[in-house]
XYZ file of C-alpha atoms in Angstrom:
671
model
C -77.252 129.740 -39.531
C -75.705 129.875 -36.019
C -76.495 127.151 -33.517
C -78.513 128.185 -30.457
C -76.711 128.603 -27.082
C -78.355 125.511 -25.609
C -77.970 121.701 -25.198
C -78.827 120.284 -28.592
C -78.815 116.511 -27.911
C -82.445 115.778 -27.284
C -83.189 114.628 -31.025
C -79.986 112.508 -31.385
C -80.102 108.748 -32.383
C -77.710 107.839 -29.633
C -79.167 106.854 -26.312
C -75.685 107.842 -24.781
C -76.071 111.438 -26.264
C -79.601 111.553 -25.126
C -78.527 110.626 -21.427
C -76.784 114.134 -21.684
C -79.713 116.248 -23.025
C -80.518 117.774 -19.612
C -76.891 118.730 -18.802
C -76.552 122.441 -18.462
C -73.665 121.953 -20.868
C -74.330 123.522 -24.239
C -73.599 120.072 -26.046
C -73.539 119.729 -29.735
C -73.477 116.366 -31.544
C -70.476 116.028 -34.099
C -71.565 117.703 -37.286
C -70.336 120.016 -39.886
C -72.450 122.687 -38.212
C -70.736 122.227 -34.815
C -67.425 122.494 -36.431
C -68.418 125.411 -38.440
C -69.591 127.107 -35.054
C -66.164 126.545 -33.460
C -64.523 128.374 -36.544
C -66.984 131.158 -36.512
C -66.547 131.825 -32.758
C -62.700 131.095 -33.053
C -62.995 128.910 -29.971
C -61.300 125.539 -29.145
C -63.397 122.514 -29.187
C -63.887 120.263 -26.134
C -64.651 116.767 -27.308
C -66.123 114.245 -24.958
C -66.336 110.764 -26.237
C -68.015 107.867 -24.396
C -70.713 105.202 -24.679
C -73.836 104.244 -22.725
C -72.547 101.428 -20.602
C -69.354 103.260 -19.658
C -69.077 103.527 -15.785
C -66.580 106.275 -15.724
C -68.431 108.268 -18.232
C -71.297 108.210 -15.892
C -69.075 109.309 -13.004
C -67.707 112.212 -14.978
C -71.223 113.203 -16.256
C -72.566 113.269 -12.588
C -69.630 115.113 -11.172
C -68.968 117.725 -13.924
C -71.476 117.780 -16.759
C -74.509 118.025 -14.466
C -72.871 120.767 -12.390
C -73.885 124.311 -13.240
C -70.639 125.942 -12.376
C -68.521 123.537 -14.338
C -70.904 123.848 -17.339
C -70.641 127.689 -17.142
C -67.048 127.468 -17.662
C -67.281 124.876 -20.444
C -69.961 127.051 -22.161
C -67.831 130.201 -21.832
C -64.597 128.823 -23.086
C -65.250 126.138 -25.488
C -67.541 124.671 -28.192
C -68.618 121.514 -26.448
C -69.157 118.336 -28.632
C -70.399 114.973 -27.391
C -69.665 111.722 -29.409
C -70.979 108.219 -28.837
C -68.032 106.112 -29.823
C -70.228 103.208 -30.870
C -72.075 105.380 -33.225
C -68.872 107.236 -34.548
C -65.953 104.749 -34.344
C -64.171 106.758 -37.020
C -64.153 109.817 -34.896
C -63.307 107.961 -31.827
C -60.345 106.263 -33.486
C -58.789 109.411 -34.757
C -58.676 111.225 -31.404
C -57.918 108.025 -29.378
C -54.843 107.766 -31.667
C -53.957 111.226 -30.995
C -54.149 110.902 -27.088
C -52.015 107.651 -27.359
C -49.423 109.535 -29.474
C -48.908 112.141 -26.606
C -48.005 109.179 -24.417
C -51.235 109.060 -22.529
C -53.135 105.853 -21.739
C -56.399 105.597 -23.648
C -59.864 104.890 -22.367
C -63.219 106.342 -21.981
C -64.474 108.946 -21.295
C -62.176 110.294 -23.880
C -61.659 114.138 -23.327
C -59.597 115.935 -26.053
C -59.138 119.544 -26.862
C -59.106 120.468 -30.461
C -58.386 123.611 -32.584
C -61.435 125.133 -34.277
C -60.586 123.216 -37.365
C -60.738 119.989 -35.227
C -57.078 119.258 -35.010
C -56.149 117.650 -31.559
C -53.574 119.424 -29.311
C -54.181 117.914 -25.833
C -56.245 115.571 -23.914
C -56.902 112.914 -21.306
C -59.705 110.552 -20.219
C -61.642 110.867 -16.905
C -61.000 113.921 -14.970
C -62.589 114.319 -11.471
C -64.499 117.432 -10.686
C -61.999 118.168 -7.804
C -58.382 117.128 -7.633
C -57.753 113.591 -6.600
C -56.352 110.370 -7.699
C -53.277 112.338 -8.568
C -55.312 114.223 -11.310
C -56.179 117.946 -11.390
C -59.720 119.027 -11.053
C -61.701 119.422 -14.252
C -62.258 123.183 -13.931
C -58.544 123.422 -13.380
C -57.825 121.597 -16.678
C -60.425 123.813 -18.519
C -58.847 127.030 -17.310
C -55.337 125.793 -18.013
C -56.224 124.838 -21.589
C -57.890 128.267 -22.065
C -54.959 130.121 -20.912
C -52.539 128.033 -23.112
C -54.863 128.778 -26.041
C -55.031 132.419 -25.253
C -51.202 132.834 -24.544
C -49.577 130.183 -26.677
C -51.856 129.720 -29.603
C -49.161 129.666 -32.225
C -47.257 126.989 -30.356
C -50.352 124.850 -29.779
C -51.429 125.238 -33.459
C -47.979 123.926 -34.478
C -48.400 121.167 -32.114
C -51.882 120.320 -33.400
C -50.552 120.228 -37.055
C -47.667 117.865 -36.051
C -50.067 115.621 -34.071
C -52.453 115.448 -36.832
C -49.879 114.528 -39.386
C -48.593 111.769 -37.097
C -51.988 110.364 -36.581
C -52.687 110.582 -40.342
C -49.370 108.763 -41.147
C -50.501 105.996 -38.632
C -54.108 105.477 -39.428
C -54.175 106.567 -43.211
C -50.802 105.395 -44.385
C -50.201 103.433 -47.520
C -48.787 99.875 -48.016
C -45.460 98.922 -46.600
C -45.222 95.552 -48.512
C -46.682 93.735 -51.545
C -46.556 90.180 -50.339
C -48.168 88.319 -47.465
C -45.581 86.958 -45.055
C -46.537 83.323 -44.184
C -44.409 83.425 -41.064
C -46.453 86.418 -39.572
C -49.049 84.291 -38.010
C -46.402 82.002 -36.386
C -44.465 84.844 -35.172
C -47.577 86.725 -33.598
C -48.924 83.444 -32.170
C -45.591 82.774 -30.403
C -45.537 86.330 -29.052
C -49.106 86.029 -27.712
C -48.389 82.630 -26.282
C -45.482 84.082 -24.196
C -47.978 86.570 -22.567
C -50.513 84.039 -21.586
C -51.150 83.633 -17.919
C -50.567 79.907 -17.311
C -52.729 79.643 -14.225
C -55.770 81.971 -15.168
C -55.563 82.151 -18.962
C -55.926 85.441 -20.836
C -52.956 87.852 -20.835
C -50.900 88.199 -17.681
C -51.753 90.968 -15.303
C -54.761 93.163 -14.728
C -57.250 94.358 -15.902
C -58.034 91.255 -17.965
C -59.953 91.480 -21.142
C -61.208 88.524 -23.234
C -59.133 89.801 -26.230
C -60.938 87.965 -28.923
C -58.358 88.928 -31.679
C -55.466 87.333 -29.780
C -57.539 84.248 -29.008
C -58.446 83.913 -32.775
C -54.685 84.093 -33.730
C -53.773 81.291 -31.247
C -56.720 79.213 -32.522
C -55.881 79.706 -36.105
C -52.229 78.916 -35.553
C -53.058 75.581 -33.828
C -55.267 74.714 -36.806
C -52.353 75.557 -39.246
C -49.504 73.978 -37.301
C -50.922 71.439 -35.026
C -49.333 73.074 -32.006
C -51.654 72.148 -29.159
C -50.018 74.454 -26.766
C -51.795 77.369 -28.460
C -55.136 75.511 -28.587
C -54.849 74.810 -24.874
C -54.149 78.452 -23.964
C -57.514 79.449 -25.571
C -59.278 76.633 -23.897
C -57.705 77.530 -20.546
C -58.832 81.097 -21.005
C -62.301 80.296 -21.849
C -62.729 77.897 -18.827
C -61.202 80.440 -16.438
C -63.548 83.206 -17.874
C -66.527 80.985 -17.458
C -65.634 80.206 -13.914
C -64.918 83.690 -12.759
C -67.090 86.561 -11.793
C -66.808 88.110 -15.446
C -69.347 85.580 -16.422
C -72.959 86.048 -15.145
C -73.549 82.533 -13.556
C -77.244 83.223 -12.962
C -78.281 84.858 -16.301
C -75.687 84.065 -18.850
C -73.487 86.484 -20.744
C -70.126 87.985 -20.185
C -69.003 91.279 -18.834
C -66.575 93.520 -20.677
C -63.517 92.822 -18.569
C -62.166 92.003 -15.188
C -60.612 94.582 -13.048
C -58.335 92.039 -11.525
C -55.889 89.282 -12.780
C -58.302 86.338 -11.870
C -61.306 87.213 -13.834
C -63.129 87.760 -10.695
C -64.450 91.366 -10.178
C -65.670 92.682 -13.522
C -66.856 96.019 -14.753
C -70.260 94.795 -15.101
C -71.415 96.306 -18.444
C -72.385 93.574 -20.920
C -71.520 94.228 -24.469
C -73.057 92.643 -27.570
C -69.752 92.333 -29.443
C -67.996 90.483 -26.483
C -70.783 88.033 -26.187
C -71.023 87.585 -29.882
C -67.219 86.679 -30.108
C -67.615 84.383 -26.887
C -70.228 82.397 -28.801
C -67.938 82.057 -31.718
C -65.024 80.791 -29.718
C -67.263 78.543 -27.530
C -68.541 77.033 -30.731
C -64.970 76.341 -32.016
C -64.092 75.008 -28.417
C -67.123 72.668 -28.258
C -66.589 71.376 -31.858
C -62.865 70.577 -31.085
C -63.368 69.148 -27.407
C -67.049 68.261 -27.045
C -66.554 69.542 -23.327
C -70.061 69.982 -22.069
C -69.179 73.118 -20.142
C -68.631 74.843 -23.372
C -72.039 73.517 -24.738
C -73.735 74.749 -21.489
C -72.334 78.197 -21.682
C -73.341 78.562 -25.469
C -76.992 77.741 -24.411
C -76.858 80.068 -21.411
C -75.368 82.983 -23.378
C -77.703 82.668 -26.331
C -80.594 82.383 -23.731
C -79.423 85.758 -22.347
C -79.050 87.267 -25.881
C -82.508 86.319 -27.068
C -84.144 87.234 -23.521
C -82.432 90.468 -22.703
C -80.867 91.946 -25.818
C -83.621 91.714 -28.676
C -85.346 94.861 -29.684
C -88.678 94.928 -31.472
C -88.201 93.715 -34.909
C -85.560 91.142 -34.141
C -82.115 93.235 -33.988
C -79.839 93.125 -31.094
C -79.343 96.175 -28.593
C -75.697 97.287 -28.157
C -75.232 96.896 -24.245
C -76.383 96.704 -20.841
C -75.306 99.177 -18.149
C -72.888 98.388 -15.383
C -74.928 100.421 -12.802
C -78.410 100.225 -11.388
C -79.664 102.374 -8.645
C -76.575 104.381 -9.022
C -74.209 101.504 -7.912
C -72.002 99.456 -10.162
C -72.884 95.759 -10.176
C -75.814 95.977 -7.811
C -78.137 94.038 -10.094
C -75.651 91.063 -10.320
C -74.050 90.652 -6.779
C -75.245 88.654 -3.748
C -74.847 88.492 -0.146
C -74.576 85.028 1.417
C -77.687 85.661 3.410
C -79.765 86.176 0.269
C -78.568 82.869 -1.310
C -79.141 80.934 1.842
C -82.686 82.554 2.114
C -83.368 81.573 -1.613
C -82.107 78.207 -1.844
C -82.719 77.096 1.896
C -80.877 73.811 2.753
C -79.621 73.396 -0.768
C -77.494 76.526 -0.257
C -74.718 74.540 1.570
C -74.220 72.405 -1.427
C -74.444 75.257 -3.808
C -71.728 77.321 -1.930
C -69.463 74.263 -1.851
C -68.959 74.753 -5.614
C -69.713 78.522 -5.924
C -67.948 81.164 -3.990
C -68.659 84.775 -3.002
C -65.797 87.166 -3.270
C -65.243 90.847 -2.193
C -61.581 91.522 -2.648
C -59.700 94.698 -1.474
C -60.960 97.786 -3.067
C -64.358 96.437 -4.111
C -67.085 98.312 -2.342
C -70.207 96.397 -3.550
C -71.676 93.118 -2.455
C -69.822 89.885 -3.162
C -69.277 88.586 -6.676
C -70.609 85.009 -7.451
C -68.021 82.816 -9.058
C -67.032 79.046 -9.260
C -64.353 78.000 -6.818
C -64.232 74.180 -7.496
C -61.785 72.712 -9.880
C -64.286 69.871 -10.883
C -66.960 71.559 -12.912
C -69.044 68.423 -13.386
C -71.726 69.496 -10.761
C -72.123 72.939 -12.376
C -73.987 71.442 -15.378
C -76.114 68.999 -13.274
C -79.834 69.317 -12.909
C -79.362 70.202 -9.244
C -77.386 73.187 -9.901
C -79.430 74.314 -12.855
C -82.460 74.263 -10.604
C -80.597 76.333 -7.994
C -79.386 78.901 -10.568
C -82.941 79.136 -11.913
C -84.269 79.972 -8.317
C -81.650 82.727 -8.068
C -82.534 84.078 -11.412
C -86.256 84.392 -10.618
C -85.298 86.140 -7.310
C -82.984 88.447 -9.190
C -85.566 89.434 -11.705
C -87.336 91.445 -8.985
C -84.536 93.740 -8.657
C -84.206 97.120 -10.712
C -82.513 96.305 -13.933
C -79.541 98.011 -15.372
C -80.374 100.246 -18.389
C -80.065 99.146 -21.934
C -78.625 100.842 -24.956
C -81.201 100.082 -27.629
C -79.447 101.374 -30.635
C -78.885 98.577 -33.096
C -75.367 98.739 -34.709
C -75.059 96.920 -38.044
C -71.435 95.656 -37.673
C -72.118 94.255 -33.997
C -75.261 92.696 -35.230
C -73.468 91.168 -38.079
C -70.824 89.556 -35.668
C -73.843 88.381 -33.502
C -75.750 86.920 -36.586
C -72.890 84.920 -37.603
C -72.045 83.654 -34.329
C -75.757 82.641 -33.494
C -76.122 81.052 -36.752
C -72.900 79.143 -36.433
C -73.729 77.717 -32.904
C -77.229 77.044 -34.237
C -75.726 74.672 -36.764
C -73.186 73.163 -34.292
C -75.956 72.394 -31.815
C -78.763 71.763 -34.236
C -80.974 74.724 -32.916
C -83.026 75.793 -36.018
C -84.668 78.345 -33.649
C -81.409 80.066 -33.079
C -80.806 80.172 -36.877
C -84.234 81.745 -37.219
C -83.327 84.246 -34.695
C -80.256 85.127 -36.603
C -82.218 85.372 -39.703
C -84.586 87.906 -38.103
C -81.893 90.042 -36.930
C -80.398 90.060 -40.454
C -83.685 91.132 -41.998
C -84.058 93.905 -39.474
C -80.629 95.311 -40.455
C -81.000 95.048 -44.188
C -84.550 96.256 -43.953
C -83.142 99.601 -42.584
C -81.254 100.362 -45.788
C -81.908 103.691 -47.474
C -83.519 103.956 -50.918
C -80.339 103.424 -52.603
C -79.683 100.280 -50.699
C -77.056 101.707 -48.479
C -76.827 100.256 -44.787
C -77.095 102.642 -41.822
C -74.316 102.310 -39.101
C -76.994 102.862 -36.231
C -80.659 102.188 -35.907
C -82.733 103.259 -33.153
C -86.646 103.087 -33.410
C -87.233 105.056 -36.728
C -83.995 106.773 -36.680
C -81.069 105.787 -38.928
C -77.501 107.152 -38.968
C -76.134 106.960 -42.453
C -73.763 106.155 -44.031
C -72.468 102.870 -42.702
C -68.913 102.129 -41.905
C -66.975 99.668 -43.894
C -67.119 97.245 -40.926
C -70.826 97.342 -41.106
C -70.617 95.876 -44.703
C -67.848 93.546 -43.828
C -69.670 92.100 -40.867
C -72.976 91.682 -42.678
C -71.113 89.793 -45.707
C -69.867 87.508 -42.980
C -73.233 87.189 -41.474
C -74.752 86.469 -45.047
C -72.344 83.546 -45.630
C -72.821 82.043 -42.247
C -76.628 82.167 -42.738
C -76.140 80.588 -46.250
C -74.147 77.819 -44.805
C -76.929 77.186 -42.191
C -79.861 77.306 -44.593
C -78.636 76.939 -48.304
C -80.729 79.979 -49.203
C -79.132 81.489 -52.207
C -80.540 84.993 -51.555
C -77.865 85.522 -48.805
C -75.192 85.153 -51.379
C -76.781 87.631 -53.700
C -77.072 90.127 -50.821
C -73.458 89.521 -49.702
C -72.297 90.370 -53.281
C -74.379 93.495 -53.161
C -72.606 94.531 -49.930
C -69.061 93.759 -51.570
C -70.208 96.176 -54.412
C -71.087 98.842 -51.902
C -67.580 98.356 -50.272
C -66.148 98.922 -53.715
C -68.107 101.917 -54.609
C -67.913 103.884 -51.236
C -64.900 102.664 -49.212
C -62.070 101.542 -51.595
C -58.819 103.210 -51.875
C -58.313 103.981 -55.520
C -54.540 103.164 -55.426
C -55.628 99.492 -54.757
C -54.331 99.173 -51.318
C -57.469 98.255 -49.491
C -60.506 100.138 -47.928
C -61.291 103.014 -45.671
C -63.336 103.052 -42.510
C -65.648 105.875 -43.665
C -67.484 106.381 -46.849
C -66.134 108.624 -49.462
C -69.192 111.040 -48.994
C -68.611 111.355 -45.259
C -67.887 115.211 -45.045
C -67.348 115.838 -41.306
C -63.875 114.120 -40.643
C -60.448 115.429 -40.064
C -58.972 112.609 -42.011
C -60.097 109.528 -43.672
C -58.560 106.436 -41.852
C -58.421 102.776 -42.864
C -59.393 101.164 -39.734
C -56.420 98.800 -39.291
C -56.321 98.783 -35.433
C -58.206 96.100 -33.338
C -60.154 97.107 -30.521
C -62.218 94.524 -28.525
C -63.198 93.384 -32.061
C -60.947 92.741 -35.154
C -60.393 95.845 -37.141
C -62.582 96.888 -40.140
C -59.621 95.912 -42.421
C -59.430 92.446 -40.908
C -63.107 91.964 -41.226
C -63.118 93.225 -44.946
C -60.179 90.695 -45.891
C -62.097 87.887 -44.044
C -65.364 88.735 -45.617
C -64.059 89.100 -49.240
C -61.978 85.925 -48.866
C -64.857 83.858 -47.579
C -67.121 85.230 -50.348
C -64.658 84.567 -53.058
C -64.087 80.907 -51.877
C -67.849 80.299 -51.763
C -68.545 81.816 -55.221
C -65.393 80.952 -57.015
C -65.331 84.695 -58.121
C -61.774 85.255 -59.058
C -62.160 89.066 -59.140
C -63.162 88.935 -55.582
C -60.360 86.778 -54.781
C -57.937 89.250 -56.271
C -59.367 92.103 -54.297
C -59.168 90.152 -51.055
C -55.601 89.220 -51.875
C -54.618 92.763 -52.780
C -56.176 94.148 -49.347
C -54.523 91.308 -47.436
C -51.043 92.028 -49.034
C -51.243 95.840 -48.260
C -52.587 95.421 -44.815
C -50.105 92.617 -43.992
C -47.236 95.066 -44.803
C -48.847 97.932 -42.573
C -49.253 95.429 -39.789
C -45.560 94.259 -39.941
C -44.434 96.728 -37.329
C -47.720 96.866 -35.175
C -48.879 93.144 -35.340
C -50.132 93.140 -31.654
C -52.391 96.037 -32.326
C -53.459 94.562 -35.695
C -53.736 90.866 -34.890
C -57.021 90.670 -36.658
C -55.231 91.605 -39.995
C -52.643 88.729 -39.305
C -55.497 86.316 -38.829
C -57.336 87.323 -41.850
C -54.262 87.182 -44.052
C -53.667 83.767 -42.792
C -57.089 82.900 -43.935
C -56.530 84.366 -47.398
C -53.417 82.201 -47.618
C -54.984 78.934 -46.810
C -58.812 79.107 -47.452
C -60.960 75.746 -47.246
C -64.077 74.821 -49.081
C -66.386 71.959 -48.444
C -69.278 70.789 -50.630
C -71.553 68.187 -49.297
C -74.321 66.319 -51.339
C -76.922 64.374 -49.363
C -79.450 61.979 -50.523
C -83.010 63.331 -50.548
C -84.370 63.162 -46.864
C -80.731 62.541 -45.607
C -78.410 64.933 -43.691
C -75.640 62.348 -43.310
C -72.841 64.470 -44.685
C -74.237 67.890 -43.674
C -74.448 66.621 -39.939
C -70.698 65.750 -40.135
C -69.829 69.231 -41.482
C -72.162 70.918 -39.005
C -70.433 69.274 -35.877
C -66.906 70.154 -37.238
C -66.968 73.943 -36.993
C -63.763 75.393 -38.400
C -63.045 79.084 -39.138
C -60.856 78.343 -42.185
C -63.826 76.631 -44.042
C -66.760 77.762 -46.155
C -69.390 75.060 -46.535
C -72.045 74.474 -49.320
C -74.844 71.896 -48.638
C -76.712 70.338 -51.457
C -79.215 67.543 -52.059
C -78.772 65.146 -54.886
C -81.110 65.562 -57.616
C -81.731 69.181 -56.984
C -81.819 71.391 -60.057
C -78.876 73.586 -59.289
C -75.595 74.348 -60.957
C -72.515 72.499 -59.524
C -70.495 74.944 -57.518
C -67.172 76.276 -58.666
C -64.171 74.352 -57.192
C -60.473 75.076 -57.264
C -58.369 73.421 -60.000
C -61.312 73.248 -62.505
C -62.962 70.453 -60.679
C -66.529 69.855 -61.418
C -68.275 67.900 -58.643
C -70.941 65.297 -59.485
C -73.861 66.641 -57.514
C -76.229 63.975 -58.796
C -75.287 61.483 -56.045
C -74.204 61.760 -52.435
C -70.560 62.654 -51.592
C -68.282 65.329 -50.293
C -65.538 67.560 -51.767
C -63.035 69.082 -49.543
C -60.883 71.719 -51.120
C -57.830 73.683 -49.518
C -56.207 76.437 -51.252
C -55.999 75.619 -55.015
C -56.530 71.841 -54.731
C -59.083 69.253 -53.755
C -59.171 65.816 -52.207
C -60.750 63.030 -54.226
C -64.505 62.761 -53.741
C -65.360 61.480 -50.303
C -68.150 58.831 -50.443
C -68.869 57.997 -46.918
C -69.753 60.237 -43.869
C -67.167 58.524 -41.703
C -64.420 59.253 -44.249
C -65.552 62.965 -44.118
C -65.475 62.919 -40.289
C -61.838 61.843 -40.277
C -60.813 64.322 -42.994
C -62.258 67.124 -40.749
C -60.708 66.096 -37.643
C -58.612 68.972 -36.224
C -54.901 68.405 -35.267
């Protein structure tokens, strides 16, 4: 049945798509029906990919998609399909790879032109309505693409075939090796280290992103090698981020990236995944250094997360917009006069530590950041009080919009981070919040027990991505470590079974991003490439490795190892884009397991383990005298769980039983 000549986005699950429901453009969501329409009409597809918190997506929408004249051209010449990249990362990755293969810089909004059978032939990112910034106007682009399609269709079709083959070879390729190279982590860490900005942390140049996959590689290599230079690069990057305008000094939480090289002026959208990974990194940094700045930033960021990102039922929303009242950053920025009015005489002291900056090219109000090198006053009661006054004053402003959809993979990252820092700082309320979000996600499964990828009110988007299952396996394990509740392990095993049923590559070379019954894709891809979060493949290797270590399941260990071997081979030539795989393969090479047994009523060993967060380690906490089976340890060791003690295992071997908490503390001290 043909689709109606109208905008069809009003009933979609994505808030981003629904932002466009009143456009005069005849938008369709990505579907088999929309693709069939393009073939029936023999028209090319205009594919527009973005997300709710994307500033330039809003700009292009206001300039072009809300304009009747531009919409008329789009409707006449193309089948117009709108995609939320957060809801359909598989589609986004395919067409972003196609754009990159043409030599263009990627970004959002992604604007791609496809043949009626969905093969890409040309594209770009943001196009202004009228020619400027050295870019053609959007109507010019539309008409030029139409003329090329009309006059050079055969040539475009051949180009589309070649581009599709190239993307398929890159994103869906087979293994290039059958062994994990133990030097891969060292080589990549050395390369990343060479790119570090020695003054400001992060990678040199602008824009500056947190780049969690690279920071994880540096941290892991420090743990493996003892090279403190790599650790210090991560600590420097965290401290400078937490001083800069990219961090919200009044309300907590990190913006997506800084437009400059000094972490000063961000794009102000706040993404759930960035802050989940920030919490994880801060947990590791605090455990290693006990630097109180990291502890304070953990508490502030968790406070923001629980206050501003929880939806009804306990899950976490995807993002907060950069814009409010039509202006980027307006909610977060300050004039000096506002601060002086709110803080009164104490403003002088406050502004001796904090600065307000409006560098060249920034059109908004100044951005609050820390200028002082001595950060001790920042965590003092005096400055906490000042920030609270600013927070209450800011609460009266019009807030940025929130994208309320709950993504299973981003929530899995957040649950694991929240439970981890809850253990570290002895905050059972944070662990309880993580458990509530976990119940929210798994409670949204369908009748067959399959997870959705996206949840919004009573809407669900099935099937999930493999990254959703991987992230929720890791969340399950971290919640088990924090609570010792066996149900989390049973659920993790069920998720691993779902991965095997719906996502495995039958040749034994790993897993795909999309389920085998996803019927609307040009190709099936593996999900090897990192974005702001580690790739789906990286998360799967980590999840299966940790679950195998925890349970002693040799079949799971074999599957994790096979996936790591194949992925390591594929990553050999593209390590910088697949840092997550290198990190996860290093975990598979050198997994750690800790079993602690405390006397009834005591947490002596458990407290030592909680305070020594280490990404290599999986922990099991027991109480002496409990009626439970002894956990499986490498080398056939059977721990005596009838009395207090600790067993620390690395790879295939274990240390002798540790009988004193102080001895365990020494064993867990990082290099």
